[in-house]
Short mmCIF file of C-alpha atoms and ligand atoms in Angstrom, two decimals:
data_model
loop_
_atom_site.label_atom_id
_atom_site.label_comp_id
_atom_site.label_asym_id
_atom_site.label_seq_id
_atom_site.Cartn_x
_atom_site.Cartn_y
_atom_site.Cartn_z
CA UNK A 25 86.60 -27.48 10.35
CA UNK A 26 83.24 -26.23 9.10
CA UNK A 27 81.45 -28.51 11.67
CA UNK A 28 83.90 -27.42 14.55
CA UNK A 29 82.68 -23.95 13.59
CA UNK A 30 79.18 -24.95 14.15
CA UNK A 31 79.84 -26.91 17.21
CA UNK A 32 81.60 -24.25 18.84
CA UNK A 33 78.92 -21.76 18.07
CA UNK A 34 76.49 -23.94 19.72
CA UNK A 35 78.56 -24.90 22.51
CA UNK A 36 79.27 -21.62 23.44
CA UNK A 37 75.61 -20.51 23.36
CA UNK A 38 73.88 -23.62 24.58
CA UNK A 39 72.55 -22.37 27.67
CA UNK A 40 70.65 -19.24 25.91
CA UNK A 41 69.09 -21.68 23.45
CA UNK A 42 67.32 -23.52 26.35
CA UNK A 43 63.65 -22.97 26.60
CA UNK A 44 60.91 -23.80 28.74
CA UNK A 45 58.18 -22.08 26.22
CA UNK A 46 58.23 -20.33 22.94
CA UNK A 47 60.91 -17.65 23.08
CA UNK A 48 62.89 -17.13 19.80
CA UNK A 49 61.19 -15.47 17.04
CA UNK A 50 61.14 -18.64 14.98
CA UNK A 51 59.24 -20.54 17.82
CA UNK A 52 56.45 -18.21 16.79
CA UNK A 53 57.06 -17.98 13.10
CA UNK A 54 58.37 -21.20 12.02
CA UNK A 55 58.17 -24.19 14.54
CA UNK A 56 54.27 -24.13 15.01
CA UNK A 57 54.12 -24.65 11.08
CA UNK A 58 56.43 -27.85 11.48
CA UNK A 59 54.49 -29.21 14.40
CA UNK A 60 51.25 -28.40 12.25
CA UNK A 61 52.51 -30.30 9.05
CA UNK A 62 53.54 -33.38 11.63
CA UNK A 63 49.86 -33.83 12.11
CA UNK A 64 48.98 -36.74 14.53
CA UNK A 65 52.21 -38.19 15.66
CA UNK A 66 50.52 -40.83 18.06
CA UNK A 67 52.50 -44.31 17.98
CA UNK A 68 55.18 -42.77 15.71
CA UNK A 69 58.78 -43.33 15.64
CA UNK A 70 60.58 -40.00 15.00
CA UNK A 71 63.82 -38.60 14.25
CA UNK A 72 64.94 -35.04 15.23
CA UNK A 73 68.07 -34.20 12.98
CA UNK A 74 69.91 -30.97 14.63
CA UNK A 75 67.69 -31.45 17.29
CA UNK A 76 69.57 -28.68 19.65
CA UNK A 77 68.35 -28.75 23.25
CA UNK A 78 65.27 -30.90 22.50
CA UNK A 79 62.67 -28.04 22.00
CA UNK A 80 60.61 -29.93 19.06
CA UNK A 81 61.69 -33.42 20.38
CA UNK A 82 59.94 -32.62 23.66
CA UNK A 83 56.99 -30.94 21.88
CA UNK A 84 56.26 -34.07 19.71
CA UNK A 85 56.72 -36.31 22.34
CA UNK A 86 54.09 -34.56 24.40
CA UNK A 87 51.95 -34.77 21.24
CA UNK A 88 51.90 -38.52 21.45
CA UNK A 89 54.98 -39.84 19.48
CA UNK A 90 56.19 -43.22 20.49
CA UNK A 91 59.64 -42.83 20.53
CA UNK A 92 62.22 -39.75 19.62
CA UNK A 93 65.72 -40.03 18.76
CA UNK A 94 67.48 -36.81 18.84
CA UNK A 95 71.04 -36.07 17.11
CA UNK A 96 72.96 -32.85 17.19
CA UNK A 97 76.74 -32.12 16.49
CA UNK A 98 77.02 -29.96 19.48
CA UNK A 99 77.68 -31.99 22.88
CA UNK A 100 76.66 -28.85 24.95
CA UNK A 101 73.23 -28.60 23.33
CA UNK A 102 72.93 -32.67 23.63
CA UNK A 103 73.95 -32.34 27.36
CA UNK A 104 71.08 -29.86 27.97
CA UNK A 105 68.60 -31.76 26.31
CA UNK A 106 69.94 -35.08 27.98
CA UNK A 107 69.58 -33.36 31.50
CA UNK A 108 66.04 -32.32 30.75
CA UNK A 109 65.16 -35.71 29.75
CA UNK A 110 66.55 -37.03 32.89
CA UNK A 111 64.09 -35.04 34.88
CA UNK A 112 61.15 -35.40 32.38
CA UNK A 113 61.67 -38.81 31.26
CA UNK A 114 59.46 -38.38 28.10
CA UNK A 115 61.34 -41.45 26.59
CA UNK A 116 63.49 -39.27 23.99
CA UNK A 117 67.25 -40.63 23.32
CA UNK A 118 69.69 -37.95 22.30
CA UNK A 119 73.21 -38.41 21.12
CA UNK A 120 75.88 -36.43 19.50
CA UNK A 121 76.60 -36.77 15.70
CA UNK A 122 76.34 -35.29 12.30
CA UNK A 123 73.35 -35.37 10.28
CA UNK A 124 75.54 -36.50 7.31
CA UNK A 125 76.36 -39.69 8.75
CA UNK A 126 73.27 -40.89 10.72
CA UNK A 127 73.73 -43.98 13.17
CA UNK A 128 70.73 -45.63 12.55
CA UNK A 129 69.47 -48.80 10.45
CA UNK A 130 67.76 -48.62 7.19
CA UNK A 131 63.83 -48.12 7.23
CA UNK A 132 63.56 -47.33 10.98
CA UNK A 133 61.47 -44.00 11.28
CA UNK A 134 57.98 -42.88 10.51
CA UNK A 135 58.93 -39.46 10.25
CA UNK A 136 62.17 -37.15 10.37
CA UNK A 137 62.16 -33.65 10.99
CA UNK A 138 65.18 -31.30 10.74
CA UNK A 139 64.35 -27.70 12.18
CA UNK A 140 66.92 -25.02 10.89
CA UNK A 141 69.74 -27.46 10.70
CA UNK A 142 70.45 -27.24 6.75
CA UNK A 143 71.42 -23.75 7.03
CA UNK A 144 74.60 -24.85 8.35
CA UNK A 145 75.25 -27.30 5.56
CA UNK A 146 76.83 -26.52 2.09
CA UNK A 147 75.15 -28.03 -1.04
CA UNK A 148 76.99 -31.29 -1.08
CA UNK A 149 76.69 -32.02 2.89
CA UNK A 150 72.85 -31.51 2.37
CA UNK A 151 72.82 -33.79 -0.38
CA UNK A 152 74.61 -36.45 1.88
CA UNK A 153 72.50 -35.66 4.64
CA UNK A 154 69.12 -35.97 2.87
CA UNK A 155 70.40 -39.22 1.28
CA UNK A 156 70.91 -40.50 4.86
CA UNK A 157 67.41 -39.20 5.86
CA UNK A 158 66.15 -41.36 2.94
CA UNK A 159 67.59 -44.42 4.01
CA UNK A 160 66.52 -44.41 7.49
CA UNK A 161 62.90 -43.32 6.74
CA UNK A 162 60.28 -46.37 6.28
CA UNK A 163 58.74 -46.49 2.82
CA UNK A 164 55.54 -44.11 3.22
CA UNK A 165 57.48 -41.99 6.00
CA UNK A 166 57.67 -38.27 5.96
CA UNK A 167 60.35 -35.75 5.89
CA UNK A 168 59.82 -32.21 7.39
CA UNK A 169 62.23 -29.57 7.39
CA UNK A 170 62.48 -25.68 7.87
CA UNK A 171 65.32 -23.32 6.57
CA UNK A 172 65.51 -19.52 6.50
CA UNK A 173 63.72 -18.27 3.15
CA UNK A 174 66.41 -18.22 0.49
CA UNK A 175 65.03 -14.42 -0.45
CA UNK A 176 65.09 -13.10 3.24
CA UNK A 177 68.48 -11.88 3.35
CA UNK A 178 67.93 -10.09 -0.08
CA UNK A 179 64.88 -8.24 1.45
CA UNK A 180 65.96 -7.65 4.93
CA UNK A 181 69.73 -6.00 4.73
CA UNK A 182 69.39 -3.82 8.08
CA UNK A 183 71.16 -5.53 10.89
CA UNK A 184 68.20 -5.06 13.36
CA UNK A 185 66.11 -7.17 15.59
CA UNK A 186 64.55 -9.61 15.55
CA UNK A 187 66.48 -11.39 12.60
CA UNK A 188 69.21 -10.79 10.16
CA UNK A 189 72.07 -11.98 8.31
CA UNK A 190 75.15 -10.01 7.16
CA UNK A 191 74.64 -10.36 3.75
CA UNK A 192 75.79 -6.99 2.56
CA UNK A 193 75.27 -6.40 -1.10
CA UNK A 194 75.90 -10.32 -1.82
CA UNK A 195 73.52 -11.38 -4.82
CA UNK A 196 71.05 -14.04 -4.80
CA UNK A 197 72.78 -16.29 -7.34
CA UNK A 198 76.37 -15.15 -7.04
CA UNK A 199 76.76 -15.98 -3.10
CA UNK A 200 75.34 -19.64 -3.73
CA UNK A 201 77.04 -21.81 -1.19
CA UNK A 202 78.47 -19.17 0.79
CA UNK A 203 78.11 -18.85 4.61
CA UNK A 204 77.19 -15.81 6.25
CA UNK A 205 76.55 -15.01 10.17
CA UNK A 206 73.49 -13.61 11.55
CA UNK A 207 71.33 -13.17 14.69
CA UNK A 208 67.74 -14.17 15.69
CA UNK A 209 66.35 -12.49 18.81
CA UNK A 210 64.19 -13.44 21.43
CA UNK A 211 61.19 -12.05 23.26
CA UNK A 212 63.06 -11.97 26.43
CA UNK A 213 65.75 -9.75 25.25
CA UNK A 214 68.37 -12.94 24.33
CA UNK A 215 70.36 -12.72 21.04
CA UNK A 216 70.98 -16.03 19.49
CA UNK A 217 74.04 -16.19 16.71
CA UNK A 218 73.00 -18.24 13.75
CA UNK A 219 74.29 -18.95 10.26
CA UNK A 220 73.12 -19.55 6.86
CA UNK A 221 74.99 -21.46 4.15
CA UNK A 222 72.84 -19.33 1.26
CA UNK A 223 71.14 -22.00 -1.10
CA UNK A 224 68.68 -21.52 -3.84
CA UNK A 225 65.10 -22.68 -3.60
CA UNK A 226 66.24 -25.11 -6.42
CA UNK A 227 69.10 -26.39 -4.60
CA UNK A 228 66.89 -27.88 -1.93
CA UNK A 229 64.67 -29.54 -4.52
CA UNK A 230 67.62 -30.94 -6.44
CA UNK A 231 69.21 -32.32 -3.09
CA UNK A 232 65.69 -34.07 -2.41
CA UNK A 233 65.53 -35.44 -5.85
CA UNK A 234 68.85 -36.72 -5.91
CA UNK A 235 68.72 -38.35 -2.49
CA UNK A 236 65.51 -40.46 -3.83
CA UNK A 237 62.47 -38.43 -2.87
CA UNK A 238 60.40 -38.32 -6.19
CA UNK A 239 57.07 -37.11 -4.88
CA UNK A 240 55.85 -33.48 -5.06
CA UNK A 241 57.28 -31.63 -1.93
CA UNK A 242 54.70 -29.49 -0.06
CA UNK A 243 55.99 -25.81 0.53
CA UNK A 244 55.22 -23.05 2.91
CA UNK A 245 56.74 -19.77 2.97
CA UNK A 246 56.62 -18.26 6.48
CA UNK A 247 56.47 -15.09 8.37
CA UNK A 248 54.73 -12.74 10.91
CA UNK A 249 51.20 -12.65 10.85
CA UNK A 250 48.41 -10.50 12.14
CA UNK A 251 48.06 -12.71 15.37
CA UNK A 252 51.89 -12.38 15.98
CA UNK A 253 51.47 -8.41 15.87
CA UNK A 254 48.71 -8.36 18.40
CA UNK A 255 50.77 -10.43 20.74
CA UNK A 256 53.76 -7.96 20.44
CA UNK A 257 53.73 -5.48 18.07
CA UNK A 258 56.99 -4.00 18.92
CA UNK A 259 58.87 -7.19 18.65
CA UNK A 260 57.18 -8.95 15.20
CA UNK A 261 56.54 -5.43 13.34
CA UNK A 262 59.96 -5.20 11.85
CA UNK A 263 59.88 -8.34 9.87
CA UNK A 264 56.33 -8.16 8.96
CA UNK A 265 55.34 -9.27 5.58
CA UNK A 266 58.61 -10.35 4.99
CA UNK A 267 59.13 -13.99 3.96
CA UNK A 268 61.27 -15.35 6.94
CA UNK A 269 61.27 -19.23 6.71
CA UNK A 270 60.67 -21.91 4.13
CA UNK A 271 59.09 -25.35 5.51
CA UNK A 272 59.22 -28.30 3.17
CA UNK A 273 57.37 -31.68 3.68
CA UNK A 274 57.81 -34.77 1.43
CA UNK A 275 57.06 -38.65 1.65
CA UNK A 276 59.38 -41.48 0.63
C1 SAM B 279 69.29 -23.25 14.86
S1 SAM B 279 69.70 -24.56 15.94
C2 SAM B 279 67.89 -25.79 15.64
C3 SAM B 279 67.77 -26.71 16.92
C4 SAM B 279 66.34 -27.37 16.79
N1 SAM B 279 66.39 -28.18 15.75
C5 SAM B 279 65.22 -26.38 17.25
O1 SAM B 279 64.53 -26.13 16.31
O2 SAM B 279 65.42 -25.85 18.29
C6 SAM B 279 70.35 -25.80 14.62
C7 SAM B 279 71.06 -26.95 15.54
O3 SAM B 279 71.93 -27.71 14.31
C8 SAM B 279 72.93 -28.30 14.77
N2 SAM B 279 73.55 -28.50 13.76
C9 SAM B 279 74.34 -27.83 12.78
N3 SAM B 279 75.07 -28.71 11.90
C10 SAM B 279 74.91 -29.93 12.21
C11 SAM B 279 75.39 -31.20 11.88
N4 SAM B 279 76.31 -31.10 10.66
N5 SAM B 279 74.88 -32.41 12.16
C12 SAM B 279 74.29 -32.49 13.41
N6 SAM B 279 73.59 -31.21 13.98
C13 SAM B 279 74.10 -30.00 13.62
C14 SAM B 279 73.53 -27.36 15.80
O4 SAM B 279 74.45 -27.85 16.52
C15 SAM B 279 71.97 -26.52 16.47
O5 SAM B 279 71.86 -27.28 17.50
#
């Protein structure tokens, strides 16, 4: 049921998500750090979980990855990704599926990325998915994911561009594992509906540990920086100096 809800949101808005260049707020404030954390991807076999219309897969493929598999719950997002792949022929394989049940063999991938997908999953579901990620990663492989910063909705309560959740007066601890709706805006004026199942910072760490990851995670708190203001002050200024996203990287 919950997955059907997520699928519908993305099926209904798939065409607005398609991009040919950075456009949404997090294309500037979140994804560049993920690509930086991926480092040199030459020769790597990569899995992109919750790949959407393929923005991150395409970026990593053009940076030299050997092969990429993308999986997403929304058939419409996968259709857009697949149509682009048919034209671009980058060598990415997309399929519809749930990140809680990955259709790949054990120890297949050098790198798994999950960019703003865990905000759609409850704690138990996140745990299940991370166990799957651990299983399909090779020993020494790396897992990198991004989520909205758990403190963000406590700090930015007004429902205004370029990013918000309808968190109201919910408390940080008492709203744990509750789903909220929100919006993220694009520089071309598009508004994209997003959701966040609020989790505590410690929930993400616990999920990783209980999934088998036992090294220390590398964590980055991301937001708007001065370069963004120089680029487009009107767009970025309302969320300047606020923690927007969290990027986490960990090795198997
Ligand atoms: C915010 S979009 C991000 C898409 C892509 N990672 C990117 O960075 O452009 C979140 C994506 O997660 C997908 N998603 C949500 N829950 C999922 C699940 N349980 N299994 C697979 N995909 C899921 C949605 O369909 C959507 O395409």
